CSV table of C-alpha atoms in Angstrom, one decimal:
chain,number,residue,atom,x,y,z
Y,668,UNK,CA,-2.5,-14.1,-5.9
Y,669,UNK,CA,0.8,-13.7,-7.4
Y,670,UNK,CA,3.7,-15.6,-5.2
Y,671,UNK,CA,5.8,-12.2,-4.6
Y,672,UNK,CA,4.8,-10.3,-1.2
Y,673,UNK,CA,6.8,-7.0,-2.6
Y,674,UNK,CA,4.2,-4.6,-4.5
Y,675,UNK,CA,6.1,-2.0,-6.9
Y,676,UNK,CA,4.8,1.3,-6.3
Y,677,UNK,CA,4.2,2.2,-10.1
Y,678,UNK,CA,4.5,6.3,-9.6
Y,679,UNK,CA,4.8,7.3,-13.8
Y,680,UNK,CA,3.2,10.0,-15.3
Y,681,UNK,CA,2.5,8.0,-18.6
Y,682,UNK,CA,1.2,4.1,-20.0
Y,683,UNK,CA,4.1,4.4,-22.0
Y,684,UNK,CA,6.8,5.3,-18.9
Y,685,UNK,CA,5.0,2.3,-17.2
Y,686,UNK,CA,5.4,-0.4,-20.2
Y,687,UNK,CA,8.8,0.7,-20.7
Y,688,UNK,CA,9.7,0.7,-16.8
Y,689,UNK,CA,7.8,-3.1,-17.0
Y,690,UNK,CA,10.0,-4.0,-20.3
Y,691,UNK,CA,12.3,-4.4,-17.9
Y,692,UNK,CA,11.5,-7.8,-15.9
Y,693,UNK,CA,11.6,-10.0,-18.7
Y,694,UNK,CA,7.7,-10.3,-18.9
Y,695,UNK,CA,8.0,-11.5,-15.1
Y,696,UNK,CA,4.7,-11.1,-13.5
Y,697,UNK,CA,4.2,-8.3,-11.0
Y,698,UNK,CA,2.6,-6.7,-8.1
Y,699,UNK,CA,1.3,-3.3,-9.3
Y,700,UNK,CA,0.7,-0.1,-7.0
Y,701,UNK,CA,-1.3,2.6,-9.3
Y,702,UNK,CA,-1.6,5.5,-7.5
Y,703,UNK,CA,-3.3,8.7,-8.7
Y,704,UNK,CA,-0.7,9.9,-10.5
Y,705,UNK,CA,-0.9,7.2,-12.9
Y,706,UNK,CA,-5.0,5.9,-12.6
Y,707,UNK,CA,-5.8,9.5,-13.9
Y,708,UNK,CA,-3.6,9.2,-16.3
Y,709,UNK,CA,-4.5,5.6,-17.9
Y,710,UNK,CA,-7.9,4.8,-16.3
Y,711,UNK,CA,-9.6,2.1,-15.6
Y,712,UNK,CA,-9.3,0.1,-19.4
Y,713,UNK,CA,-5.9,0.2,-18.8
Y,714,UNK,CA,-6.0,-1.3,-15.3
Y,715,UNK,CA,-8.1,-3.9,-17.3
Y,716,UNK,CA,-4.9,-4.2,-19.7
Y,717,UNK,CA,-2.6,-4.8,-17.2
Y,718,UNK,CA,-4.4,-7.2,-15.4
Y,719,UNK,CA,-5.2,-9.0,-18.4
Y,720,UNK,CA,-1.0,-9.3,-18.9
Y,721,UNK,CA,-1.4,-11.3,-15.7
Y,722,UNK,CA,0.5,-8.4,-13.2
Y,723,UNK,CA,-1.5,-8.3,-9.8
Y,724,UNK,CA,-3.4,-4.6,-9.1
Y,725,UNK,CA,-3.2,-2.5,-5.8
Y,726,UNK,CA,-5.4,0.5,-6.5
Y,727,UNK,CA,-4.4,3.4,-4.1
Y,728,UNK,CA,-6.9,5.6,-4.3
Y,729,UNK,CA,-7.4,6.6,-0.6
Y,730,UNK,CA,-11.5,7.2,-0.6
Y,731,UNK,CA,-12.0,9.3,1.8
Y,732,UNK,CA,-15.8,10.9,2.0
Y,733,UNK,CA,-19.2,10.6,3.8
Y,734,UNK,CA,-19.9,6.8,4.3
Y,735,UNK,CA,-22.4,6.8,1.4
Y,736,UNK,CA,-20.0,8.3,-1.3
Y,737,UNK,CA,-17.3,5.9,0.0
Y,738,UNK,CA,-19.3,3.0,-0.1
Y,739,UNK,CA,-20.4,3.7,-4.1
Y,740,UNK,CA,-17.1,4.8,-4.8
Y,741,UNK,CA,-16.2,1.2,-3.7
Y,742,UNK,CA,-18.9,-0.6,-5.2
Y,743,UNK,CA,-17.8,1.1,-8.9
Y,744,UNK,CA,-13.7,0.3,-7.9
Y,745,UNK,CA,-14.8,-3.3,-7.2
Y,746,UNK,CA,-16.2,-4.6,-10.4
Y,747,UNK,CA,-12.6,-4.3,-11.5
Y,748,UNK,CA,-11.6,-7.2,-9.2
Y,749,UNK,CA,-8.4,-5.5,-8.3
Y,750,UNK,CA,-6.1,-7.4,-5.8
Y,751,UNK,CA,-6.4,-4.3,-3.1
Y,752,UNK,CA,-8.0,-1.2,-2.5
Y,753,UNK,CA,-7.6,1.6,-0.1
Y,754,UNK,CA,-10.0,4.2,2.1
Y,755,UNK,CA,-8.8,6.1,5.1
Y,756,UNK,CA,-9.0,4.5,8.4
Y,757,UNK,CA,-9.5,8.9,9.7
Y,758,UNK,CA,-12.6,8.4,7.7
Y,759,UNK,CA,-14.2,6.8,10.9
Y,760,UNK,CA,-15.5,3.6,11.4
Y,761,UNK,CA,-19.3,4.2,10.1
Y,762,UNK,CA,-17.3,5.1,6.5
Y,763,UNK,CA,-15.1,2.0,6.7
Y,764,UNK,CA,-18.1,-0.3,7.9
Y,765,UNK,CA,-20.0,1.1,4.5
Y,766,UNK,CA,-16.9,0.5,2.3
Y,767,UNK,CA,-17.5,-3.5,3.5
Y,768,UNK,CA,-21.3,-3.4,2.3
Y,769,UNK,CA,-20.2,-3.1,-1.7
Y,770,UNK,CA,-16.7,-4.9,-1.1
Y,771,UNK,CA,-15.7,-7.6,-4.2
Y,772,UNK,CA,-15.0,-10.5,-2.3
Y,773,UNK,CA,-11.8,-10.9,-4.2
Y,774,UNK,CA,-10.6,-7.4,-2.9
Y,775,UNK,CA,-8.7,-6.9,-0.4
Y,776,UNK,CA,-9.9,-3.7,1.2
Y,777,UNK,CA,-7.0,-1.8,3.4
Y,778,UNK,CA,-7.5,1.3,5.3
Y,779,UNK,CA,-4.6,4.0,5.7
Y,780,UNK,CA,-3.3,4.7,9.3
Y,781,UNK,CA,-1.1,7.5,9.2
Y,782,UNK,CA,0.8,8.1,5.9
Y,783,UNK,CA,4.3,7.2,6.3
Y,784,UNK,CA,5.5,10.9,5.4
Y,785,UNK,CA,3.9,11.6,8.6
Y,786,UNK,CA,5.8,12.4,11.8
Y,787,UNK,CA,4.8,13.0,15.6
Y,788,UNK,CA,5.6,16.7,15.0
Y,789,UNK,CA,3.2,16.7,12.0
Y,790,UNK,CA,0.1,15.3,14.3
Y,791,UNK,CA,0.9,17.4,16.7
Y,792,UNK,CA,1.3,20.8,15.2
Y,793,UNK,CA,-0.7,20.5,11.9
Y,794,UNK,CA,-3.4,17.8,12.7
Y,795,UNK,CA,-4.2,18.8,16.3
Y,796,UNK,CA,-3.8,15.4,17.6
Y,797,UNK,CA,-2.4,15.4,20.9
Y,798,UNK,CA,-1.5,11.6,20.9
Y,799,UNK,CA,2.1,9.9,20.7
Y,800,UNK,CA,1.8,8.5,16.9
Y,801,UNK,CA,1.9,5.2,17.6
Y,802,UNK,CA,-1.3,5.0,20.0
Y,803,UNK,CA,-2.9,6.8,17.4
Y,804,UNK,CA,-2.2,4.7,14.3
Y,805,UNK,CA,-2.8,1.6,17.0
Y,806,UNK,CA,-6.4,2.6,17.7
Y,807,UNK,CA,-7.2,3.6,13.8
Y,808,UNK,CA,-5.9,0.2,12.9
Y,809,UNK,CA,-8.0,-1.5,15.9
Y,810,UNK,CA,-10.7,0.8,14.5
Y,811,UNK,CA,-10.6,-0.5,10.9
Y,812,UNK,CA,-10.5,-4.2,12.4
Y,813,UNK,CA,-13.5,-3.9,14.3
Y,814,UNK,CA,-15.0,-2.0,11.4
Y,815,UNK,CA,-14.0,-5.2,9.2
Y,816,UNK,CA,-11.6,-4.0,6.6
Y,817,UNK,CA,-9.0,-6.7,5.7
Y,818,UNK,CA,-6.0,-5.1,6.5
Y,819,UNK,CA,-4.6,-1.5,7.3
Y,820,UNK,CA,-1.7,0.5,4.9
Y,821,UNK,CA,0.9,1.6,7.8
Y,822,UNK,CA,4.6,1.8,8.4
Y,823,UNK,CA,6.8,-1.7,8.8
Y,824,UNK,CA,7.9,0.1,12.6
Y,825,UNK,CA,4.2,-0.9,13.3
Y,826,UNK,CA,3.3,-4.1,12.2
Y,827,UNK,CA,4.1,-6.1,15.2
Y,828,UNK,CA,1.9,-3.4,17.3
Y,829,UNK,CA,-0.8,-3.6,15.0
Y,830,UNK,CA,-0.8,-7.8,15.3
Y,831,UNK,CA,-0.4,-7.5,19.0
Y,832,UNK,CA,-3.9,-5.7,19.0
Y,833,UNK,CA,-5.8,-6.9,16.1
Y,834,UNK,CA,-5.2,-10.2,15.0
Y,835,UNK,CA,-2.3,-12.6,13.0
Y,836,UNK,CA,-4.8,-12.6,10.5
Y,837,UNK,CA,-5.4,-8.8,9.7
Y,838,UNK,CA,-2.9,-7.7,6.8
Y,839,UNK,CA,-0.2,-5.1,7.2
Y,840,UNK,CA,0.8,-3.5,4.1
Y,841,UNK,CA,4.3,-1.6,4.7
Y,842,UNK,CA,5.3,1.5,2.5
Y,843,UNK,CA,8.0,3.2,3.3
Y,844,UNK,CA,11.0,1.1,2.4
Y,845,UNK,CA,14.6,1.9,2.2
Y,846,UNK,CA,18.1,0.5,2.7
Y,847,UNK,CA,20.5,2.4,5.1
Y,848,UNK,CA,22.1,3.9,2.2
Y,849,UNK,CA,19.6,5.3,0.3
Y,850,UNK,CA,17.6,9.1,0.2
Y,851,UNK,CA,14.9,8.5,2.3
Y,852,UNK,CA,13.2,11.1,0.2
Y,853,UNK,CA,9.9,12.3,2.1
Y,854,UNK,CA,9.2,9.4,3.9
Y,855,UNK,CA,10.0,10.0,8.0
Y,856,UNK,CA,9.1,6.1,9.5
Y,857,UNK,CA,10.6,3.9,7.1
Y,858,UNK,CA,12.3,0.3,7.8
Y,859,UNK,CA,14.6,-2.2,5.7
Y,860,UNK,CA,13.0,-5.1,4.3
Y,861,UNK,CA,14.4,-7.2,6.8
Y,862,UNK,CA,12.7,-5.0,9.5
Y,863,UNK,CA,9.6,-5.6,7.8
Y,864,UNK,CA,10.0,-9.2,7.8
Y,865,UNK,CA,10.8,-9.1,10.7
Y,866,UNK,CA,7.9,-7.0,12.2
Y,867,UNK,CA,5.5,-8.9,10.7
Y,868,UNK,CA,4.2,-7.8,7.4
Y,869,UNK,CA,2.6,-9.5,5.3
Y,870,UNK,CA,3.5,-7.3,2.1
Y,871,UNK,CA,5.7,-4.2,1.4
Y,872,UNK,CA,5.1,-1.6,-1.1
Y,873,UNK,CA,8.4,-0.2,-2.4
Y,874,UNK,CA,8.6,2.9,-5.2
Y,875,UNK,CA,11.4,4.8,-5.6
Y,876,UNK,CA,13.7,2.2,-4.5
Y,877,UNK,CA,13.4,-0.2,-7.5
Y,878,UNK,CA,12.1,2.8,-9.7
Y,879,UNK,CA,14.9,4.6,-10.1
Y,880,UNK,CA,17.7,2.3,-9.7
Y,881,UNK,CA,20.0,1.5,-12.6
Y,882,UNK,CA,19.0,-1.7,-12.7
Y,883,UNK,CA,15.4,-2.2,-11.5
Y,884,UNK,CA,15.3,-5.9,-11.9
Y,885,UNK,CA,18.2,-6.6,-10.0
Y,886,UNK,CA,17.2,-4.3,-7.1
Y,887,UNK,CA,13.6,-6.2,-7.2
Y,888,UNK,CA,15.5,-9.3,-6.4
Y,889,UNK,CA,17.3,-8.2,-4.0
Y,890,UNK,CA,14.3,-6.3,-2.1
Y,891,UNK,CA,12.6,-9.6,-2.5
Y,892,UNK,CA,14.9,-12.1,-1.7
Y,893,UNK,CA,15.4,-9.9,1.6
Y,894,UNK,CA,12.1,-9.7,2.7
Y,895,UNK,CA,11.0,-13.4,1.3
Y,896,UNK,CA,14.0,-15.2,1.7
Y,897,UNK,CA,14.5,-17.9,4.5
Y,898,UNK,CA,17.7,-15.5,6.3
């Protein structure tokens, strides 16, 4: 797997805004978040493309259906040996358990905890969860580790939590990431990348951040270099 821990969340609307957005690094090789906004867009031959270029794949698709669609859906995801791959832990743990059964070895399959646009107002008022949103994002991750996904998608405020109750082992993949001084856009639990070093994760997914900054190269350094970096 590629050495850098920072994915790029690749949110473009078009192949072309992608290769020219990539044009950019100086054909370094990347960690790639395709979303749906873009996978409907380019499909899977272009997924091929990319990984064929050498950049690592994080397919965020989200499956989230009866155990036996989810499971297919995986098994037809996983012949394209993508790096990571993710279902919703809300799906239960009888959904997650049959995303396992058709699981590539080589993916990495991650299960969403609460999105990170989500706030404690949100679960109360619009989800009908009576829970403080930490114990519930604590017990779907402890969910999705007894279920025997790899790894859960959650905020970097987390990640120590999630540890504490799973295992070292069990990935944390942090969206959500901002520096004090920039729009936190629609995201509600975010955290620098320092935080999420600090907290434990083992990769972060950052979008907007490096997307549309003048110079996305530079900010990829510098998001790297914070959350990598020996200080």
């Amino acid at each position: 797997m590629i050495n850098s821990r920072v994915i790029i969340a690749c949110d473009f609307s078009s192949w072309d805004e992608l290769i020219s957005f990539l044009n950019k690094f100086n054909g370094e090789k990347l960690f790639l978040k395709i979303g749906y906004q873009l996978f409907f867009t380019i499909g899977i031959e272009k997924i091929k493309q990319l990984q064929s270029i050498g950049h690592n794949i994080f397919l965020d698709l989200k499956l989230h259906d009866i155990p036996n669609t989810v499971a297919h859906g995986v098994e037809s995801l996983s012949k394209l040996g993508v790096d990571m791959l993710t279902i919703h832990a809300s799906g239960g743990m009888k959904m997650m358990s049959a995303a396992t059964t058709y699981n590539n070895p080589k993916t990495k399959l991650l299960a969403v905890t609460h999105l990170t646009s989500s706030s404690q107002e949100m679960l109360n008022n619009e989800l009908f969860i009576n829970e403080d949103i930490n114990v519930a994002i604590k017990k779907l991750a402890i969910n999705a580790y007894k279920s025997k996904i790899n790894g859960v998608i959650c905020s970097g405020l987390e990640s120590k939590m999630i540890k504490e109750n799973t295992s070292t082992d069990f990935l944390v993949v942090s969206p959500g990431i901002r520096y004090p001084d920039s729009n936190s856009d629609d995201q509600h639990r975010i955290c620098t990348p320092k935080m999420a070093k600090e907290n434990g994760c083992d990769y972060i997914v950052v979008g907007r951040l490096i997307t549309k900054s003048t110079n996305p190269l530079e900010m990829y350094k510098k998001v790297v270099n914070d959350f990598m970096g020996e200080n």
